[in-house]
Tab-separated table of C-alpha atoms in Angstrom:
chain	number	residue	atom	x	y	z
A	1122	UNK	CA	22.951	11.479	-20.268
A	1123	UNK	CA	23.162	8.087	-19.772
A	1124	UNK	CA	20.058	5.461	-20.977
A	1125	UNK	CA	19.671	4.890	-17.921
A	1126	UNK	CA	19.258	7.879	-15.746
A	1127	UNK	CA	18.364	11.349	-17.691
A	1128	UNK	CA	17.937	14.967	-16.363
A	1129	UNK	CA	13.912	15.286	-16.222
A	1130	UNK	CA	14.623	11.975	-13.683
A	1131	UNK	CA	16.592	13.864	-11.751
A	1132	UNK	CA	14.365	16.545	-11.522
A	1133	UNK	CA	11.166	13.968	-10.543
A	1134	UNK	CA	13.954	12.388	-7.330
A	1135	UNK	CA	14.824	15.700	-6.449
A	1136	UNK	CA	11.551	16.493	-6.019
A	1137	UNK	CA	10.326	13.732	-4.299
A	1138	UNK	CA	13.274	14.480	-1.736
A	1139	UNK	CA	11.846	17.707	-1.061
A	1140	UNK	CA	8.533	16.115	-0.653
A	1141	UNK	CA	9.865	13.784	1.590
A	1142	UNK	CA	11.722	16.158	3.516
A	1143	UNK	CA	8.940	18.663	3.983
A	1144	UNK	CA	6.519	15.807	5.071
A	1145	UNK	CA	9.053	14.764	7.610
A	1146	UNK	CA	9.708	18.123	8.833
A	1147	UNK	CA	5.963	18.267	8.928
A	1148	UNK	CA	4.988	15.048	11.243
A	1149	UNK	CA	8.336	16.239	13.458
A	1150	UNK	CA	6.793	19.414	14.397
A	1151	UNK	CA	2.811	18.184	14.525
A	1152	UNK	CA	2.441	17.283	18.425
A	1153	UNK	CA	3.366	13.846	19.090
A	1154	UNK	CA	1.014	14.136	22.430
A	1155	UNK	CA	-0.167	10.973	24.631
A	1156	UNK	CA	-3.184	10.163	23.459
A	1157	UNK	CA	-5.927	9.571	26.808
A	1158	UNK	CA	-8.353	7.359	25.351
A	1159	UNK	CA	-9.188	5.256	22.389
A	1160	UNK	CA	-11.948	5.243	20.264
A	1161	UNK	CA	-13.034	1.919	18.797
A	1162	UNK	CA	-15.547	2.180	15.640
A	1163	UNK	CA	-16.355	-0.357	13.201
A	1164	UNK	CA	-18.211	0.225	9.962
A	1165	UNK	CA	-17.640	3.876	10.641
A	1166	UNK	CA	-19.542	3.978	13.019
A	1167	UNK	CA	-18.564	5.163	17.316
A	1168	UNK	CA	-18.377	1.417	18.558
A	1169	UNK	CA	-17.102	2.480	22.075
A	1170	UNK	CA	-14.465	4.520	24.664
A	1171	UNK	CA	-12.591	3.064	26.129
A	1172	UNK	CA	-9.629	4.821	28.693
A	1173	UNK	CA	-5.798	4.064	28.158
A	1174	UNK	CA	-5.595	4.451	31.915
A	1175	UNK	CA	-7.281	0.942	32.920
A	1176	UNK	CA	-6.000	-1.940	31.998
A	1177	UNK	CA	-9.060	-3.722	30.033
A	1178	UNK	CA	-9.939	-6.249	27.465
A	1179	UNK	CA	-12.354	-5.179	24.780
A	1180	UNK	CA	-13.565	-7.756	22.339
A	1181	UNK	CA	-15.442	-6.368	19.204
A	1182	UNK	CA	-18.806	-8.220	17.984
A	1183	UNK	CA	-20.738	-7.862	14.833
A	1184	UNK	CA	-24.001	-7.700	13.926
A	1185	UNK	CA	-24.855	-11.529	14.999
A	1186	UNK	CA	-22.395	-10.964	17.918
A	1187	UNK	CA	-19.712	-13.006	17.033
A	1188	UNK	CA	-16.729	-11.714	18.334
A	1189	UNK	CA	-14.446	-10.269	15.528
A	1190	UNK	CA	-11.412	-8.248	16.973
A	1191	UNK	CA	-10.348	-8.178	20.656
A	1192	UNK	CA	-8.712	-5.215	21.698
A	1193	UNK	CA	-6.369	-4.785	24.604
A	1194	UNK	CA	-5.100	-1.900	26.750
A	1195	UNK	CA	-1.890	-2.875	29.052
A	1196	UNK	CA	0.220	-0.149	30.587
A	1197	UNK	CA	-0.692	3.191	28.733
A	1198	UNK	CA	-0.505	0.657	25.238
A	1199	UNK	CA	-3.226	-0.513	23.458
A	1200	UNK	CA	-2.742	-3.306	20.604
A	1201	UNK	CA	-5.119	-5.549	18.247
A	1202	UNK	CA	-4.706	-9.486	20.227
A	1203	UNK	CA	-6.613	-11.412	18.479
A	1204	UNK	CA	-8.655	-10.864	15.042
A	1205	UNK	CA	-10.199	-13.539	13.066
A	1206	UNK	CA	-9.474	-11.503	9.379
A	1207	UNK	CA	-7.267	-13.819	7.528
A	1208	UNK	CA	-4.016	-11.948	7.544
A	1209	UNK	CA	-4.095	-10.765	10.688
A	1210	UNK	CA	-1.738	-7.066	9.684
A	1211	UNK	CA	-3.875	-5.425	12.871
A	1212	UNK	CA	-2.268	-7.570	15.239
A	1213	UNK	CA	1.245	-7.202	13.682
A	1214	UNK	CA	0.988	-3.387	13.732
A	1215	UNK	CA	3.365	-2.669	16.711
A	1216	UNK	CA	0.976	-1.175	20.265
A	1217	UNK	CA	0.044	2.469	19.850
A	1218	UNK	CA	-0.800	5.364	22.311
A	1219	UNK	CA	0.132	9.058	20.881
A	1220	UNK	CA	-2.558	11.262	20.177
A	1221	UNK	CA	-4.423	10.360	16.589
A	1222	UNK	CA	-2.361	7.008	15.977
A	1223	UNK	CA	-4.825	4.274	14.616
A	1224	UNK	CA	-4.280	0.386	14.031
A	1225	UNK	CA	-7.388	-0.888	11.406
A	1226	UNK	CA	-8.438	-4.121	10.491
A	1227	UNK	CA	-9.747	-3.891	7.064
A	1228	UNK	CA	-11.413	-7.058	6.380
A	1229	UNK	CA	-13.683	-6.651	9.870
A	1230	UNK	CA	-13.665	-2.722	9.321
A	1231	UNK	CA	-12.435	-2.488	12.989
A	1232	UNK	CA	-10.601	1.271	13.956
A	1233	UNK	CA	-9.199	2.114	16.565
A	1234	UNK	CA	-8.088	5.491	16.729
A	1235	UNK	CA	-6.065	6.842	20.194
A	1236	UNK	CA	-7.766	9.985	21.075
A	1237	UNK	CA	-6.446	13.494	23.385
A	1238	UNK	CA	-8.214	13.662	26.810
A	1239	UNK	CA	-9.281	16.898	26.026
A	1240	UNK	CA	-13.191	16.754	24.617
A	1241	UNK	CA	-12.897	20.427	22.980
A	1242	UNK	CA	-9.758	19.055	20.964
A	1243	UNK	CA	-11.928	16.691	20.031
A	1244	UNK	CA	-14.549	18.759	18.946
A	1245	UNK	CA	-11.747	20.229	16.923
A	1246	UNK	CA	-10.866	17.057	14.742
A	1247	UNK	CA	-14.432	15.632	14.220
A	1248	UNK	CA	-15.343	18.971	12.533
B	551	UNK	CA	-2.161	-12.874	-32.507
B	552	UNK	CA	-1.568	-16.839	-31.088
B	553	UNK	CA	1.523	-15.730	-30.752
B	554	UNK	CA	0.775	-12.515	-27.999
B	555	UNK	CA	-2.088	-14.543	-26.518
B	556	UNK	CA	1.113	-16.829	-25.877
B	557	UNK	CA	3.388	-14.087	-24.535
B	558	UNK	CA	0.684	-12.781	-22.367
B	559	UNK	CA	-0.146	-16.175	-21.100
B	560	UNK	CA	3.376	-16.818	-19.719
B	561	UNK	CA	3.983	-13.541	-18.617
B	562	UNK	CA	0.317	-13.711	-16.370
B	563	UNK	CA	1.948	-17.124	-15.134
B	564	UNK	CA	4.878	-14.860	-14.716
B	565	UNK	CA	3.764	-12.067	-12.488
B	566	UNK	CA	1.453	-14.780	-10.520
B	567	UNK	CA	5.182	-16.850	-9.350
B	568	UNK	CA	6.385	-13.629	-8.741
B	569	UNK	CA	3.379	-12.709	-5.929
B	570	UNK	CA	3.479	-15.969	-4.590
B	571	UNK	CA	7.545	-15.941	-4.462
B	572	UNK	CA	6.668	-12.136	-2.621
B	573	UNK	CA	4.400	-13.865	0.163
B	574	UNK	CA	7.097	-15.726	1.216
B	575	UNK	CA	10.094	-13.316	1.587
B	576	UNK	CA	9.599	-11.361	4.538
B	577	UNK	CA	9.745	-7.606	3.701
B	578	UNK	CA	7.951	-5.070	6.274
B	579	UNK	CA	9.932	-2.966	9.015
B	580	UNK	CA	7.472	-3.710	11.242
B	581	UNK	CA	4.813	-1.492	8.762
B	582	UNK	CA	1.340	-3.744	7.966
B	583	UNK	CA	1.106	-3.998	4.344
B	584	UNK	CA	4.139	-2.754	2.846
B	585	UNK	CA	5.389	-5.575	0.069
B	586	UNK	CA	7.840	-5.666	-2.484
B	587	UNK	CA	5.287	-5.750	-5.244
B	588	UNK	CA	7.804	-8.183	-7.632
B	589	UNK	CA	4.370	-8.911	-9.510
B	590	UNK	CA	4.702	-4.988	-10.795
B	591	UNK	CA	8.282	-5.405	-12.224
B	592	UNK	CA	5.933	-8.095	-15.042
B	593	UNK	CA	3.792	-4.660	-15.384
B	594	UNK	CA	6.502	-2.712	-15.999
B	595	UNK	CA	8.360	-4.641	-18.288
B	596	UNK	CA	4.910	-5.594	-20.577
B	597	UNK	CA	4.205	-1.984	-20.450
B	598	UNK	CA	7.592	-1.288	-22.245
B	599	UNK	CA	8.167	-3.854	-24.673
B	600	UNK	CA	4.603	-5.181	-25.291
B	601	UNK	CA	1.901	-2.585	-25.001
B	602	UNK	CA	0.038	-0.424	-22.523
B	603	UNK	CA	-3.057	-3.080	-23.428
B	604	UNK	CA	-1.558	-5.798	-23.023
B	605	UNK	CA	0.054	-4.755	-20.008
B	606	UNK	CA	-3.175	-3.355	-17.867
B	607	UNK	CA	-4.978	-7.159	-19.205
B	608	UNK	CA	-2.447	-9.067	-17.246
B	609	UNK	CA	-1.957	-6.951	-14.589
B	610	UNK	CA	-6.026	-6.934	-13.668
B	611	UNK	CA	-5.873	-10.932	-14.069
B	612	UNK	CA	-2.714	-11.175	-12.031
B	613	UNK	CA	-4.557	-9.406	-9.297
B	614	UNK	CA	-8.204	-11.260	-9.071
B	615	UNK	CA	-6.578	-14.128	-9.933
B	616	UNK	CA	-4.111	-14.118	-7.336
B	617	UNK	CA	-6.411	-12.415	-4.780
B	618	UNK	CA	-8.372	-15.896	-4.999
B	619	UNK	CA	-5.305	-18.221	-4.551
B	620	UNK	CA	-4.170	-16.676	-1.879
B	621	UNK	CA	-5.905	-13.564	-0.447
B	622	UNK	CA	-9.399	-12.886	0.102
B	623	UNK	CA	-12.065	-10.412	-1.668
B	624	UNK	CA	-10.966	-7.702	0.222
B	625	UNK	CA	-7.400	-7.909	-1.102
B	626	UNK	CA	-8.131	-8.069	-4.404
B	627	UNK	CA	-10.089	-4.891	-3.726
B	628	UNK	CA	-7.314	-2.860	-2.439
B	629	UNK	CA	-5.071	-4.575	-5.143
B	630	UNK	CA	-7.362	-2.998	-7.624
B	631	UNK	CA	-7.413	0.200	-6.677
B	632	UNK	CA	-3.350	0.335	-5.848
B	633	UNK	CA	-2.545	-1.589	-9.403
B	634	UNK	CA	-5.294	0.709	-11.187
B	635	UNK	CA	-4.256	4.130	-10.189
B	636	UNK	CA	-0.490	2.591	-10.491
B	637	UNK	CA	-1.179	1.802	-14.189
B	638	UNK	CA	-2.720	5.560	-15.212
B	639	UNK	CA	0.445	7.368	-13.557
B	640	UNK	CA	2.451	4.717	-14.886
B	641	UNK	CA	1.590	4.667	-18.413
B	642	UNK	CA	0.790	8.927	-19.023
B	643	UNK	CA	4.254	9.317	-17.572
B	644	UNK	CA	5.766	6.894	-19.601
B	645	UNK	CA	4.321	7.922	-22.695
B	646	UNK	CA	5.127	11.850	-21.533
B	647	UNK	CA	8.482	10.183	-23.072
B	648	UNK	CA	10.344	12.728	-19.796
B	649	UNK	CA	11.216	10.059	-17.596
B	650	UNK	CA	13.199	6.754	-17.744
B	651	UNK	CA	12.112	3.189	-17.188
B	652	UNK	CA	13.209	3.435	-13.490
B	653	UNK	CA	10.911	7.076	-12.721
B	654	UNK	CA	8.063	5.316	-14.097
B	655	UNK	CA	8.233	2.429	-11.944
B	656	UNK	CA	8.789	4.935	-8.491
B	657	UNK	CA	6.173	6.890	-9.352
B	658	UNK	CA	4.088	3.812	-9.791
B	659	UNK	CA	5.084	2.287	-6.674
B	660	UNK	CA	4.553	5.732	-4.636
B	661	UNK	CA	0.876	5.641	-6.694
B	662	UNK	CA	-0.147	2.029	-6.018
B	663	UNK	CA	0.103	2.505	-2.256
B	664	UNK	CA	-1.354	5.992	-2.863
B	665	UNK	CA	-4.465	4.055	-4.338
B	666	UNK	CA	-4.936	1.417	-1.351
B	667	UNK	CA	-4.733	3.625	1.572
B	668	UNK	CA	-7.920	5.795	-0.463
B	669	UNK	CA	-9.769	2.848	-0.454
B	670	UNK	CA	-8.827	2.129	3.211
B	671	UNK	CA	-10.167	5.246	4.363
B	672	UNK	CA	-13.166	4.667	2.242
B	673	UNK	CA	-14.515	1.096	3.393
B	674	UNK	CA	-13.293	1.943	7.208
B	675	UNK	CA	-14.680	5.610	6.945
B	676	UNK	CA	-11.249	6.663	9.412
B	677	UNK	CA	-9.538	9.091	7.959
B	678	UNK	CA	-6.948	9.282	9.965
B	679	UNK	CA	-5.067	6.292	7.666
B	680	UNK	CA	-4.014	9.247	5.922
B	681	UNK	CA	-1.087	9.703	8.786
B	682	UNK	CA	0.392	6.990	6.738
B	683	UNK	CA	0.842	8.563	3.481
B	684	UNK	CA	4.449	9.493	4.204
B	685	UNK	CA	5.201	6.103	5.440
B	686	UNK	CA	3.412	4.593	2.559
B	687	UNK	CA	5.459	7.141	0.120
B	688	UNK	CA	8.867	6.144	1.315
B	689	UNK	CA	7.751	2.305	1.219
B	690	UNK	CA	6.501	3.000	-2.551
B	691	UNK	CA	9.582	4.717	-3.125
B	692	UNK	CA	11.545	1.977	-2.176
B	693	UNK	CA	9.976	-1.015	-3.598
B	694	UNK	CA	9.160	0.940	-6.864
B	695	UNK	CA	13.116	2.172	-7.284
B	696	UNK	CA	13.991	-1.503	-6.720
B	697	UNK	CA	11.351	-2.847	-9.399
B	698	UNK	CA	12.505	0.122	-11.706
B	699	UNK	CA	16.013	-0.609	-11.695
B	700	UNK	CA	15.235	-4.639	-12.313
B	701	UNK	CA	13.520	-3.879	-15.434
B	702	UNK	CA	15.138	-1.535	-16.229
B	703	UNK	CA	18.751	-3.476	-16.587
B	704	UNK	CA	16.321	-6.247	-17.667
B	705	UNK	CA	14.983	-4.122	-20.765
B	706	UNK	CA	18.617	-2.652	-21.867
B	707	UNK	CA	20.353	-6.458	-20.946
B	708	UNK	CA	18.067	-7.976	-22.775
B	709	UNK	CA	15.110	-6.183	-24.007
B	710	UNK	CA	15.375	-6.986	-27.859
B	711	UNK	CA	14.579	-10.928	-27.051
B	712	UNK	CA	12.098	-10.074	-25.042
B	713	UNK	CA	7.906	-10.760	-27.168
B	714	UNK	CA	6.425	-7.853	-28.723
B	715	UNK	CA	3.391	-6.434	-29.340
B	716	UNK	CA	1.775	-7.612	-32.955
B	717	UNK	CA	1.577	-10.707	-34.265
């Protein structure tokens, strides 16, 4: 074949395509349930659990008591309102509300994870 | 030797400029952390034209220097993880001799994203981040493919005039 694209390249891209379609099907079939509450974690430790049904603004503080991130729950969806990190990637992320969706602020090590309301289900995930 | 050092410096400067140019181009699809990775173009080119050691050296230096200039300590950590995994993958795939430049670069793009997700999930101890993997896979394929296409055309068209490894 040509010097630009060979047979083995074709095989590589075919495998990639199959893997992408496979993953897509897997994620389509995954139950996208409406979440009930969110867990905010800092440094991998649980910071607090908050209901998605109540509109609220949560300030996440670091060890020194300074506010590093502000999480806002509005109309059943959650987003990062403010962050002290330099890149603000977490603030540009879309609002989330579905089970297991996550917003991450890497520099501040703060994560927001949506979970279902069912406690048993939560334990199953944790295990 | 002196000539080679000068050429490597030139490539390093080029990759740093590409990093800067890239920060001016909005290319995010609304997904955080996705970049075109234009600087990897230089890494692919060097891997093919100058040699693996030289490419690795410039890649690491570029990440550290641009990290200090435009980013922060964290961005260096993630970029290094992605950059090293991507380099290892591209080096092995190229050495196998089975694939063309475009495939090597695409694999590099994917591995770059996977490396970053692994470090990110370790840092925040939140494994739900792995739900981003399909998105990052697709993004890595697109960016790696674009870079591969570009570097392949460069190598085919002006590869003979590019500085070579050795003395």
